[in-house]
Amino acid sequence: MGGPSRHPTAGGRRRARLVTASRPPLAVRLRVATPADVAAIAAFVSVSFVDPLPPEAFLGLIGQPHVDCTVAETPEGTMAGYCVVLHAGPEGDLANLATAPEARGRRVADALLTRALDAAAARGASALFLEVREGNAPARALYARHG
């Protein structure tokens, strides 16, 4: 019952109205991840996931033609979050999305998910799949807001 569930999100999604966060939005710049980001991504993974991927896994994904790896960083250059999308024909897989504890509730995940959905649609995907733990209410709410 507490395991992951798959949730399809249409590539041609409708725009959902964002719920106002209790904290002010955090200004971030989204950019393509580079190998220099792997250590920071690994740090996010270690505090965000029960069974984290090793840093080598991310290093192997960054720059691959079927992968979009995006980093959200503050104007000061601090990483606030990241996401990884794997593309395979008409479907994409949101493999990873995490934000820094201090960035949670500040729309960083919304920005990353919007970028992931746009990237999947640009590649012709009709669906973007993800797995989320039943007990991860903030993530489930995020994905529900985006359709």
mmCIF file of N, CA and C in Angstrom:
data_model
loop_
_atom_site.group_PDB
_atom_site.id
_atom_site.type_symbol
_atom_site.label_atom_id
_atom_site.label_comp_id
_atom_site.label_asym_id
_atom_site.label_seq_id
_atom_site.Cartn_x
_atom_site.Cartn_y
_atom_site.Cartn_z
ATOM 1 N N MET A 1 0.804 -1.196 0.000
ATOM 2 C CA MET A 1 0.000 0.000 0.000
ATOM 3 C C MET A 1 0.852 1.266 0.000
ATOM 4 N N GLY A 2 2.040 1.222 0.617
ATOM 5 C CA GLY A 2 2.883 2.389 0.675
ATOM 6 C C GLY A 2 3.859 2.468 -0.474
ATOM 7 N N GLY A 3 3.710 1.654 -1.502
ATOM 8 C CA GLY A 3 4.648 1.620 -2.615
ATOM 9 C C GLY A 3 4.378 2.696 -3.639
ATOM 10 N N PRO A 4 5.183 2.720 -4.700
ATOM 11 C CA PRO A 4 5.025 3.735 -5.726
ATOM 12 C C PRO A 4 3.808 3.464 -6.604
ATOM 13 N N SER A 5 3.276 4.512 -7.201
ATOM 14 C CA SER A 5 2.208 4.372 -8.177
ATOM 15 C C SER A 5 2.640 5.121 -9.429
ATOM 16 N N ARG A 6 2.126 4.686 -10.576
ATOM 17 C CA ARG A 6 2.473 5.351 -11.837
ATOM 18 C C ARG A 6 1.350 6.308 -12.171
ATOM 19 N N HIS A 7 1.722 7.490 -12.574
ATOM 20 C CA HIS A 7 0.756 8.538 -12.867
ATOM 21 C C HIS A 7 1.067 9.138 -14.228
ATOM 22 N N PRO A 8 0.219 8.902 -15.237
ATOM 23 C CA PRO A 8 0.505 9.492 -16.545
ATOM 24 C C PRO A 8 0.152 10.972 -16.555
ATOM 25 N N THR A 9 0.972 11.759 -17.208
ATOM 26 C CA THR A 9 0.713 13.174 -17.406
ATOM 27 C C THR A 9 0.798 13.407 -18.899
ATOM 28 N N ALA A 10 -0.264 13.881 -19.499
ATOM 29 C CA ALA A 10 -0.330 14.037 -20.946
ATOM 30 C C ALA A 10 0.700 15.019 -21.448
ATOM 31 N N GLY A 11 1.340 14.684 -22.579
ATOM 32 C CA GLY A 11 2.303 15.573 -23.203
ATOM 33 C C GLY A 11 1.651 16.867 -23.659
ATOM 34 N N GLY A 12 0.409 16.796 -24.140
ATOM 35 C CA GLY A 12 -0.329 17.985 -24.549
ATOM 36 C C GLY A 12 -1.186 18.469 -23.403
ATOM 37 N N ARG A 13 -0.610 18.630 -22.263
ATOM 38 C CA ARG A 13 -1.330 18.913 -21.029
ATOM 39 C C ARG A 13 -2.054 20.242 -21.059
ATOM 40 N N ARG A 14 -2.990 20.376 -20.160
ATOM 41 C CA ARG A 14 -3.669 21.650 -19.973
ATOM 42 C C ARG A 14 -2.921 22.419 -18.897
ATOM 43 N N ARG A 15 -3.011 23.698 -18.921
ATOM 44 C CA ARG A 15 -2.360 24.526 -17.905
ATOM 45 C C ARG A 15 -3.189 24.470 -16.634
ATOM 46 N N ALA A 16 -2.550 24.123 -15.552
ATOM 47 C CA ALA A 16 -3.218 24.079 -14.261
ATOM 48 C C ALA A 16 -2.898 25.365 -13.507
ATOM 49 N N ARG A 17 -3.861 25.855 -12.759
ATOM 50 C CA ARG A 17 -3.629 27.028 -11.920
ATOM 51 C C ARG A 17 -2.803 26.593 -10.731
ATOM 52 N N LEU A 18 -1.728 27.300 -10.476
ATOM 53 C CA LEU A 18 -0.864 26.946 -9.361
ATOM 54 C C LEU A 18 -1.490 27.385 -8.045
ATOM 55 N N VAL A 19 -1.362 26.526 -7.061
ATOM 56 C CA VAL A 19 -1.836 26.853 -5.726
ATOM 57 C C VAL A 19 -0.800 27.769 -5.085
ATOM 58 N N THR A 20 -1.268 28.812 -4.443
ATOM 59 C CA THR A 20 -0.350 29.752 -3.805
ATOM 60 C C THR A 20 0.372 29.068 -2.661
ATOM 61 N N ALA A 21 1.677 29.134 -2.692
ATOM 62 C CA ALA A 21 2.488 28.536 -1.636
ATOM 63 C C ALA A 21 2.435 29.424 -0.400
ATOM 64 N N SER A 22 2.635 28.815 0.758
ATOM 65 C CA SER A 22 2.629 29.582 1.991
ATOM 66 C C SER A 22 3.901 30.410 2.133
ATOM 67 N N ARG A 23 4.927 30.065 1.381
ATOM 68 C CA ARG A 23 6.180 30.810 1.383
ATOM 69 C C ARG A 23 6.329 31.483 0.028
ATOM 70 N N PRO A 24 7.025 32.598 -0.026
ATOM 71 C CA PRO A 24 7.166 33.279 -1.327
ATOM 72 C C PRO A 24 7.957 32.425 -2.315
ATOM 73 N N PRO A 25 7.631 32.544 -3.598
ATOM 74 C CA PRO A 25 8.387 31.787 -4.608
ATOM 75 C C PRO A 25 9.865 32.147 -4.552
ATOM 76 N N LEU A 26 10.694 31.173 -4.849
ATOM 77 C CA LEU A 26 12.134 31.367 -4.884
ATOM 78 C C LEU A 26 12.537 31.605 -6.337
ATOM 79 N N ALA A 27 13.224 32.698 -6.588
ATOM 80 C CA ALA A 27 13.687 32.983 -7.945
ATOM 81 C C ALA A 27 14.791 31.989 -8.301
ATOM 82 N N VAL A 28 14.589 31.271 -9.392
ATOM 83 C CA VAL A 28 15.592 30.320 -9.853
ATOM 84 C C VAL A 28 15.777 30.459 -11.351
ATOM 85 N N ARG A 29 16.935 30.026 -11.795
ATOM 86 C CA ARG A 29 17.245 29.930 -13.211
ATOM 87 C C ARG A 29 17.354 28.450 -13.518
ATOM 88 N N LEU A 30 16.667 28.009 -14.573
ATOM 89 C CA LEU A 30 16.746 26.615 -14.990
ATOM 90 C C LEU A 30 17.798 26.499 -16.079
ATOM 91 N N ARG A 31 18.629 25.461 -15.958
ATOM 92 C CA ARG A 31 19.669 25.236 -16.960
ATOM 93 C C ARG A 31 19.935 23.741 -17.083
ATOM 94 N N VAL A 32 20.610 23.379 -18.153
ATOM 95 C CA VAL A 32 20.991 21.986 -18.382
ATOM 96 C C VAL A 32 22.086 21.607 -17.382
ATOM 97 N N ALA A 33 21.956 20.451 -16.770
ATOM 98 C CA ALA A 33 22.963 19.968 -15.824
ATOM 99 C C ALA A 33 24.243 19.607 -16.557
ATOM 100 N N THR A 34 25.357 19.751 -15.853
ATOM 101 C CA THR A 34 26.666 19.388 -16.388
ATOM 102 C C THR A 34 27.323 18.399 -15.427
ATOM 103 N N PRO A 35 28.389 17.744 -15.836
ATOM 104 C CA PRO A 35 29.080 16.836 -14.915
ATOM 105 C C PRO A 35 29.518 17.520 -13.615
ATOM 106 N N ALA A 36 29.764 18.816 -13.649
ATOM 107 C CA ALA A 36 30.161 19.542 -12.435
ATOM 108 C C ALA A 36 29.035 19.587 -11.395
ATOM 109 N N ASP A 37 27.799 19.293 -11.798
ATOM 110 C CA ASP A 37 26.655 19.319 -10.885
ATOM 111 C C ASP A 37 26.440 18.000 -10.147
ATOM 112 N N VAL A 38 27.146 16.958 -10.528
ATOM 113 C CA VAL A 38 26.876 15.617 -9.996
ATOM 114 C C VAL A 38 26.998 15.552 -8.477
ATOM 115 N N ALA A 39 27.993 16.174 -7.890
ATOM 116 C CA ALA A 39 28.157 16.113 -6.433
ATOM 117 C C ALA A 39 26.967 16.758 -5.727
ATOM 118 N N ALA A 40 26.495 17.897 -6.217
ATOM 119 C CA ALA A 40 25.333 18.557 -5.607
ATOM 120 C C ALA A 40 24.067 17.728 -5.810
ATOM 121 N N ILE A 41 23.903 17.137 -6.996
ATOM 122 C CA ILE A 41 22.743 16.272 -7.245
ATOM 123 C C ILE A 41 22.784 15.075 -6.305
ATOM 124 N N ALA A 42 23.944 14.473 -6.137
ATOM 125 C CA ALA A 42 24.077 13.321 -5.231
ATOM 126 C C ALA A 42 23.713 13.701 -3.803
ATOM 127 N N ALA A 43 24.050 14.908 -3.391
ATOM 128 C CA ALA A 43 23.681 15.355 -2.046
ATOM 129 C C ALA A 43 22.160 15.471 -1.910
ATOM 130 N N PHE A 44 21.485 15.969 -2.946
ATOM 131 C CA PHE A 44 20.026 16.048 -2.924
ATOM 132 C C PHE A 44 19.421 14.652 -2.825
ATOM 133 N N VAL A 45 19.944 13.750 -3.623
ATOM 134 C CA VAL A 45 19.425 12.382 -3.677
ATOM 135 C C VAL A 45 19.544 11.709 -2.313
ATOM 136 N N SER A 46 20.663 11.926 -1.640
ATOM 137 C CA SER A 46 20.892 11.245 -0.358
ATOM 138 C C SER A 46 19.916 11.686 0.728
ATOM 139 N N VAL A 47 19.387 12.900 0.650
ATOM 140 C CA VAL A 47 18.428 13.357 1.664
ATOM 141 C C VAL A 47 16.984 13.279 1.186
ATOM 142 N N SER A 48 16.781 12.990 -0.103
ATOM 143 C CA SER A 48 15.427 13.003 -0.651
ATOM 144 C C SER A 48 14.834 11.627 -0.924
ATOM 145 N N PHE A 49 15.673 10.603 -1.077
ATOM 146 C CA PHE A 49 15.177 9.301 -1.483
ATOM 147 C C PHE A 49 15.662 8.205 -0.542
ATOM 148 N N VAL A 50 14.811 7.207 -0.345
ATOM 149 C CA VAL A 50 15.129 6.087 0.529
ATOM 150 C C VAL A 50 16.251 5.239 -0.059
ATOM 151 N N ASP A 51 16.194 4.999 -1.351
ATOM 152 C CA ASP A 51 17.178 4.157 -2.029
ATOM 153 C C ASP A 51 17.858 4.992 -3.120
ATOM 154 N N PRO A 52 18.802 5.871 -2.744
ATOM 155 C CA PRO A 52 19.368 6.811 -3.708
ATOM 156 C C PRO A 52 20.266 6.154 -4.745
ATOM 157 N N LEU A 53 20.260 6.747 -5.934
ATOM 158 C CA LEU A 53 21.180 6.321 -6.990
ATOM 159 C C LEU A 53 22.574 6.830 -6.652
ATOM 160 N N PRO A 54 23.596 6.103 -7.034
ATOM 161 C CA PRO A 54 24.966 6.584 -6.798
ATOM 162 C C PRO A 54 25.294 7.729 -7.760
ATOM 163 N N PRO A 55 26.251 8.570 -7.391
ATOM 164 C CA PRO A 55 26.634 9.688 -8.265
ATOM 165 C C PRO A 55 27.015 9.241 -9.677
ATOM 166 N N GLU A 56 27.620 8.064 -9.803
ATOM 167 C CA GLU A 56 28.033 7.575 -11.124
ATOM 168 C C GLU A 56 26.835 7.412 -12.057
ATOM 169 N N ALA A 57 25.679 7.092 -11.505
ATOM 170 C CA ALA A 57 24.484 6.932 -12.338
ATOM 171 C C ALA A 57 24.111 8.256 -12.998
ATOM 172 N N PHE A 58 24.179 9.343 -12.238
ATOM 173 C CA PHE A 58 23.865 10.651 -12.803
ATOM 174 C C PHE A 58 24.926 11.087 -13.803
ATOM 175 N N LEU A 59 26.164 10.802 -13.494
ATOM 176 C CA LEU A 59 27.245 11.152 -14.404
ATOM 177 C C LEU A 59 27.045 10.470 -15.751
ATOM 178 N N GLY A 60 26.553 9.228 -15.714
ATOM 179 C CA GLY A 60 26.292 8.493 -16.944
ATOM 180 C C GLY A 60 25.091 8.999 -17.721
ATOM 181 N N LEU A 61 24.161 9.691 -17.051
ATOM 182 C CA LEU A 61 22.958 10.196 -17.719
ATOM 183 C C LEU A 61 23.156 11.570 -18.351
ATOM 184 N N ILE A 62 23.914 12.418 -17.670
ATOM 185 C CA ILE A 62 24.088 13.791 -18.136
ATOM 186 C C ILE A 62 24.735 13.793 -19.519
ATOM 187 N N GLY A 63 24.092 14.502 -20.428
ATOM 188 C CA GLY A 63 24.612 14.629 -21.787
ATOM 189 C C GLY A 63 24.148 13.557 -22.744
ATOM 190 N N GLN A 64 23.427 12.554 -22.258
ATOM 191 C CA GLN A 64 22.916 11.514 -23.154
ATOM 192 C C GLN A 64 21.787 12.102 -24.011
ATOM 193 N N PRO A 65 21.680 11.713 -25.286
ATOM 194 C CA PRO A 65 20.676 12.314 -26.165
ATOM 195 C C PRO A 65 19.229 12.022 -25.765
ATOM 196 N N HIS A 66 18.974 10.950 -25.030
ATOM 197 C CA HIS A 66 17.609 10.601 -24.639
ATOM 198 C C HIS A 66 17.269 11.084 -23.221
ATOM 199 N N VAL A 67 18.113 11.951 -22.652
ATOM 200 C CA VAL A 67 17.941 12.397 -21.271
ATOM 201 C C VAL A 67 17.928 13.920 -21.207
ATOM 202 N N ASP A 68 16.969 14.453 -20.460
ATOM 203 C CA ASP A 68 16.980 15.871 -20.102
ATOM 204 C C ASP A 68 17.233 15.942 -18.608
ATOM 205 N N CYS A 69 18.336 16.540 -18.218
ATOM 206 C CA CYS A 69 18.672 16.722 -16.811
ATOM 207 C C CYS A 69 18.766 18.229 -16.574
ATOM 208 N N THR A 70 17.869 18.733 -15.758
ATOM 209 C CA THR A 70 17.750 20.167 -15.530
ATOM 210 C C THR A 70 18.061 20.504 -14.086
ATOM 211 N N VAL A 71 18.759 21.600 -13.890
ATOM 212 C CA VAL A 71 19.109 22.107 -12.563
ATOM 213 C C VAL A 71 18.411 23.452 -12.373
ATOM 214 N N ALA A 72 17.886 23.664 -11.166
ATOM 215 C CA ALA A 72 17.355 24.973 -10.775
ATOM 216 C C ALA A 72 18.357 25.573 -9.808
ATOM 217 N N GLU A 73 18.820 26.780 -10.123
ATOM 218 C CA GLU A 73 19.769 27.417 -9.212
ATOM 219 C C GLU A 73 19.331 28.838 -8.896
ATOM 220 N N THR A 74 19.681 29.276 -7.711
ATOM 221 C CA THR A 74 19.346 30.619 -7.254
ATOM 222 C C THR A 74 20.243 31.635 -7.955
ATOM 223 N N PRO A 75 19.898 32.930 -7.864
ATOM 224 C CA PRO A 75 20.776 33.945 -8.453
ATOM 225 C C PRO A 75 22.193 33.905 -7.885
ATOM 226 N N GLU A 76 22.349 33.383 -6.671
ATOM 227 C CA GLU A 76 23.677 33.263 -6.063
ATOM 228 C C GLU A 76 24.441 32.037 -6.555
ATOM 229 N N GLY A 77 23.793 31.204 -7.356
ATOM 230 C CA GLY A 77 24.449 30.026 -7.903
ATOM 231 C C GLY A 77 24.290 28.768 -7.074
ATOM 232 N N THR A 78 23.433 28.796 -6.059
ATOM 233 C CA THR A 78 23.183 27.620 -5.221
ATOM 234 C C THR A 78 22.125 26.739 -5.877
ATOM 235 N N MET A 79 22.383 25.434 -5.924
ATOM 236 C CA MET A 79 21.401 24.531 -6.498
ATOM 237 C C MET A 79 20.188 24.443 -5.575
ATOM 238 N N ALA A 80 19.000 24.667 -6.153
ATOM 239 C CA ALA A 80 17.752 24.605 -5.396
ATOM 240 C C ALA A 80 16.954 23.350 -5.740
ATOM 241 N N GLY A 81 17.322 22.662 -6.822
ATOM 242 C CA GLY A 81 16.622 21.451 -7.221
ATOM 243 C C GLY A 81 17.118 20.952 -8.560
ATOM 244 N N TYR A 82 16.624 19.789 -8.941
ATOM 245 C CA TYR A 82 16.997 19.205 -10.231
ATOM 246 C C TYR A 82 15.911 18.222 -10.645
ATOM 247 N N CYS A 83 15.883 17.882 -11.928
ATOM 248 C CA CYS A 83 15.023 16.792 -12.396
ATOM 249 C C CYS A 83 15.699 16.089 -13.560
ATOM 250 N N VAL A 84 15.333 14.818 -13.720
ATOM 251 C CA VAL A 84 15.854 13.984 -14.790
ATOM 252 C C VAL A 84 14.674 13.352 -15.514
ATOM 253 N N VAL A 85 14.623 13.520 -16.831
ATOM 254 C CA VAL A 85 13.579 12.908 -17.655
ATOM 255 C C VAL A 85 14.262 12.023 -18.692
ATOM 256 N N LEU A 86 13.798 10.778 -18.776
ATOM 257 C CA LEU A 86 14.275 9.826 -19.783
ATOM 258 C C LEU A 86 13.224 9.771 -20.890
ATOM 259 N N HIS A 87 13.649 9.890 -22.130
ATOM 260 C CA HIS A 87 12.726 9.902 -23.268
ATOM 261 C C HIS A 87 12.867 8.608 -24.059
ATOM 262 N N ALA A 88 11.715 8.046 -24.425
ATOM 263 C CA ALA A 88 11.686 6.828 -25.235
ATOM 264 C C ALA A 88 10.465 6.891 -26.151
ATOM 265 N N GLY A 89 10.655 7.404 -27.341
ATOM 266 C CA GLY A 89 9.559 7.469 -28.306
ATOM 267 C C GLY A 89 8.423 8.342 -27.821
ATOM 268 N N PRO A 90 7.199 7.797 -27.821
ATOM 269 C CA PRO A 90 6.043 8.619 -27.470
ATOM 270 C C PRO A 90 5.825 8.784 -25.960
ATOM 271 N N GLU A 91 6.756 8.294 -25.169
ATOM 272 C CA GLU A 91 6.608 8.406 -23.717
ATOM 273 C C GLU A 91 7.890 8.937 -23.095
ATOM 274 N N GLY A 92 7.715 9.584 -21.967
ATOM 275 C CA GLY A 92 8.843 10.008 -21.171
ATOM 276 C C GLY A 92 8.679 9.470 -19.765
ATOM 277 N N ASP A 93 9.761 9.432 -19.024
ATOM 278 C CA ASP A 93 9.732 8.961 -17.646
ATOM 279 C C ASP A 93 10.417 10.006 -16.781
ATOM 280 N N LEU A 94 9.667 10.605 -15.876
ATOM 281 C CA LEU A 94 10.246 11.530 -14.910
ATOM 282 C C LEU A 94 10.950 10.663 -13.879
ATOM 283 N N ALA A 95 12.243 10.479 -14.079
ATOM 284 C CA ALA A 95 13.011 9.531 -13.281
ATOM 285 C C ALA A 95 13.355 10.075 -11.903
ATOM 286 N N ASN A 96 13.541 11.376 -11.782
ATOM 287 C CA ASN A 96 13.972 11.984 -10.527
ATOM 288 C C ASN A 96 13.574 13.450 -10.520
ATOM 289 N N LEU A 97 13.098 13.917 -9.394
ATOM 290 C CA LEU A 97 12.858 15.337 -9.181
ATOM 291 C C LEU A 97 13.021 15.572 -7.689
ATOM 292 N N ALA A 98 13.862 16.522 -7.310
ATOM 293 C CA ALA A 98 14.058 16.819 -5.892
ATOM 294 C C ALA A 98 14.409 18.288 -5.732
ATOM 295 N N THR A 99 14.033 18.843 -4.590
ATOM 296 C CA THR A 99 14.379 20.215 -4.269
ATOM 297 C C THR A 99 15.070 20.260 -2.911
ATOM 298 N N ALA A 100 15.835 21.299 -2.705
ATOM 299 C CA ALA A 100 16.496 21.502 -1.420
ATOM 300 C C ALA A 100 15.431 21.740 -0.351
ATOM 301 N N PRO A 101 15.660 21.281 0.864
ATOM 302 C CA PRO A 101 14.667 21.498 1.928
ATOM 303 C C PRO A 101 14.246 22.969 2.050
ATOM 304 N N GLU A 102 15.175 23.891 1.924
ATOM 305 C CA GLU A 102 14.833 25.312 2.051
ATOM 306 C C GLU A 102 14.084 25.856 0.833
ATOM 307 N N ALA A 103 14.045 25.102 -0.265
ATOM 308 C CA ALA A 103 13.328 25.521 -1.470
ATOM 309 C C ALA A 103 11.936 24.908 -1.559
ATOM 310 N N ARG A 104 11.623 23.983 -0.687
ATOM 311 C CA ARG A 104 10.325 23.307 -0.747
ATOM 312 C C ARG A 104 9.197 24.265 -0.401
ATOM 313 N N GLY A 105 8.110 24.141 -1.141
ATOM 314 C CA GLY A 105 6.977 25.035 -0.956
ATOM 315 C C GLY A 105 7.183 26.405 -1.576
ATOM 316 N N ARG A 106 8.211 26.541 -2.410
ATOM 317 C CA ARG A 106 8.533 27.844 -3.003
ATOM 318 C C ARG A 106 8.514 27.801 -4.531
ATOM 319 N N ARG A 107 7.793 26.830 -5.085
ATOM 320 C CA ARG A 107 7.520 26.673 -6.521
ATOM 321 C C ARG A 107 8.714 26.259 -7.370
ATOM 322 N N VAL A 108 9.789 25.824 -6.755
ATOM 323 C CA VAL A 108 10.932 25.336 -7.515
ATOM 324 C C VAL A 108 10.549 24.045 -8.230
ATOM 325 N N ALA A 109 9.883 23.146 -7.539
ATOM 326 C CA ALA A 109 9.449 21.888 -8.162
ATOM 327 C C ALA A 109 8.457 22.151 -9.290
ATOM 328 N N ASP A 110 7.586 23.144 -9.127
ATOM 329 C CA ASP A 110 6.662 23.514 -10.207
ATOM 330 C C ASP A 110 7.435 23.932 -11.458
ATOM 331 N N ALA A 111 8.466 24.741 -11.275
ATOM 332 C CA ALA A 111 9.269 25.196 -12.421
ATOM 333 C C ALA A 111 9.970 24.022 -13.093
ATOM 334 N N LEU A 112 10.530 23.127 -12.290
ATOM 335 C CA LEU A 112 11.222 21.958 -12.853
ATOM 336 C C LEU A 112 10.245 21.034 -13.575
ATOM 337 N N LEU A 113 9.077 20.799 -12.984
ATOM 338 C CA LEU A 113 8.101 19.920 -13.623
ATOM 339 C C LEU A 113 7.572 20.538 -14.914
ATOM 340 N N THR A 114 7.331 21.836 -14.913
ATOM 341 C CA THR A 114 6.889 22.505 -16.141
ATOM 342 C C THR A 114 7.935 22.342 -17.237
ATOM 343 N N ARG A 115 9.211 22.509 -16.889
ATOM 344 C CA ARG A 115 10.288 22.322 -17.862
ATOM 345 C C ARG A 115 10.296 20.878 -18.375
ATOM 346 N N ALA A 116 10.110 19.911 -17.476
ATOM 347 C CA ALA A 116 10.100 18.497 -17.876
ATOM 348 C C ALA A 116 8.949 18.210 -18.828
ATOM 349 N N LEU A 117 7.770 18.742 -18.529
ATOM 350 C CA LEU A 117 6.610 18.533 -19.397
ATOM 351 C C LEU A 117 6.831 19.179 -20.764
ATOM 352 N N ASP A 118 7.381 20.383 -20.769
ATOM 353 C CA ASP A 118 7.653 21.063 -22.037
ATOM 354 C C ASP A 118 8.683 20.296 -22.866
ATOM 355 N N ALA A 119 9.726 19.774 -22.217
ATOM 356 C CA ALA A 119 10.753 19.008 -22.925
ATOM 357 C C ALA A 119 10.165 17.734 -23.525
ATOM 358 N N ALA A 120 9.309 17.071 -22.754
ATOM 359 C CA ALA A 120 8.684 15.841 -23.261
ATOM 360 C C ALA A 120 7.786 16.152 -24.461
ATOM 361 N N ALA A 121 6.998 17.214 -24.360
ATOM 362 C CA ALA A 121 6.118 17.589 -25.471
ATOM 363 C C ALA A 121 6.929 17.974 -26.699
ATOM 364 N N ALA A 122 8.039 18.680 -26.501
ATOM 365 C CA ALA A 122 8.884 19.085 -27.631
ATOM 366 C C ALA A 122 9.487 17.883 -28.349
ATOM 367 N N ARG A 123 9.663 16.784 -27.629
ATOM 368 C CA ARG A 123 10.199 15.556 -28.235
ATOM 369 C C ARG A 123 9.091 14.669 -28.796
ATOM 370 N N GLY A 124 7.848 15.157 -28.740
ATOM 371 C CA GLY A 124 6.736 14.422 -29.309
ATOM 372 C C GLY A 124 6.102 13.406 -28.382
ATOM 373 N N ALA A 125 6.425 13.458 -27.107
ATOM 374 C CA ALA A 125 5.844 12.504 -26.159
ATOM 375 C C ALA A 125 4.372 12.815 -25.937
ATOM 376 N N SER A 126 3.570 11.786 -25.881
ATOM 377 C CA SER A 126 2.152 11.952 -25.587
ATOM 378 C C SER A 126 1.864 11.723 -24.113
ATOM 379 N N ALA A 127 2.847 11.212 -23.371
ATOM 380 C CA ALA A 127 2.667 10.972 -21.936
ATOM 381 C C ALA A 127 4.013 11.036 -21.230
ATOM 382 N N LEU A 128 3.957 11.491 -19.999
ATOM 383 C CA LEU A 128 5.128 11.501 -19.128
ATOM 384 C C LEU A 128 4.735 10.723 -17.882
ATOM 385 N N PHE A 129 5.479 9.664 -17.586
ATOM 386 C CA PHE A 129 5.156 8.815 -16.445
ATOM 387 C C PHE A 129 6.095 9.103 -15.289
ATOM 388 N N LEU A 130 5.638 8.779 -14.107
ATOM 389 C CA LEU A 130 6.451 8.948 -12.917
ATOM 390 C C LEU A 130 5.996 7.964 -11.865
ATOM 391 N N GLU A 131 6.851 7.769 -10.893
ATOM 392 C CA GLU A 131 6.492 6.966 -9.726
ATOM 393 C C GLU A 131 6.634 7.860 -8.511
ATOM 394 N N VAL A 132 5.667 7.748 -7.624
ATOM 395 C CA VAL A 132 5.698 8.547 -6.396
ATOM 396 C C VAL A 132 5.156 7.687 -5.263
ATOM 397 N N ARG A 133 5.770 7.775 -4.114
ATOM 398 C CA ARG A 133 5.308 7.012 -2.966
ATOM 399 C C ARG A 133 3.944 7.514 -2.522
ATOM 400 N N GLU A 134 3.090 6.593 -2.124
ATOM 401 C CA GLU A 134 1.741 6.936 -1.667
ATOM 402 C C GLU A 134 1.774 7.984 -0.556
ATOM 403 N N GLY A 135 2.757 7.894 0.331
ATOM 404 C CA GLY A 135 2.817 8.796 1.470
ATOM 405 C C GLY A 135 3.466 10.144 1.180
ATOM 406 N N ASN A 136 3.897 10.380 -0.050
ATOM 407 C CA ASN A 136 4.563 11.641 -0.387
ATOM 408 C C ASN A 136 3.513 12.649 -0.858
ATOM 409 N N ALA A 137 2.771 13.180 0.103
ATOM 410 C CA ALA A 137 1.661 14.095 -0.202
ATOM 411 C C ALA A 137 2.099 15.343 -0.961
ATOM 412 N N PRO A 138 3.211 15.991 -0.607
ATOM 413 C CA PRO A 138 3.602 17.182 -1.380
ATOM 414 C C PRO A 138 3.873 16.870 -2.857
ATOM 415 N N ALA A 139 4.543 15.760 -3.133
ATOM 416 C CA ALA A 139 4.813 15.397 -4.526
ATOM 417 C C ALA A 139 3.527 15.030 -5.254
ATOM 418 N N ARG A 140 2.651 14.309 -4.601
ATOM 419 C CA ARG A 140 1.378 13.933 -5.231
ATOM 420 C C ARG A 140 0.558 15.171 -5.562
ATOM 421 N N ALA A 141 0.561 16.160 -4.668
ATOM 422 C CA ALA A 141 -0.158 17.397 -4.916
ATOM 423 C C ALA A 141 0.454 18.164 -6.095
ATOM 424 N N LEU A 142 1.788 18.189 -6.152
ATOM 425 C CA LEU A 142 2.482 18.839 -7.269
ATOM 426 C C LEU A 142 2.061 18.212 -8.586
ATOM 427 N N TYR A 143 2.127 16.891 -8.668
ATOM 428 C CA TYR A 143 1.792 16.208 -9.918
ATOM 429 C C TYR A 143 0.322 16.368 -10.266
ATOM 430 N N ALA A 144 -0.550 16.384 -9.278
ATOM 431 C CA ALA A 144 -1.983 16.585 -9.536
ATOM 432 C C ALA A 144 -2.242 17.986 -10.100
ATOM 433 N N ARG A 145 -1.535 18.991 -9.600
ATOM 434 C CA ARG A 145 -1.705 20.366 -10.108
ATOM 435 C C ARG A 145 -1.327 20.466 -11.575
ATOM 436 N N HIS A 146 -0.433 19.615 -12.008
ATOM 437 C CA HIS A 146 0.030 19.674 -13.396
ATOM 438 C C HIS A 146 -0.694 18.696 -14.308
ATOM 439 N N GLY A 147 -1.734 18.081 -13.793
ATOM 440 C CA GLY A 147 -2.571 17.224 -14.620
ATOM 441 C C GLY A 147 -2.065 15.834 -14.745
#
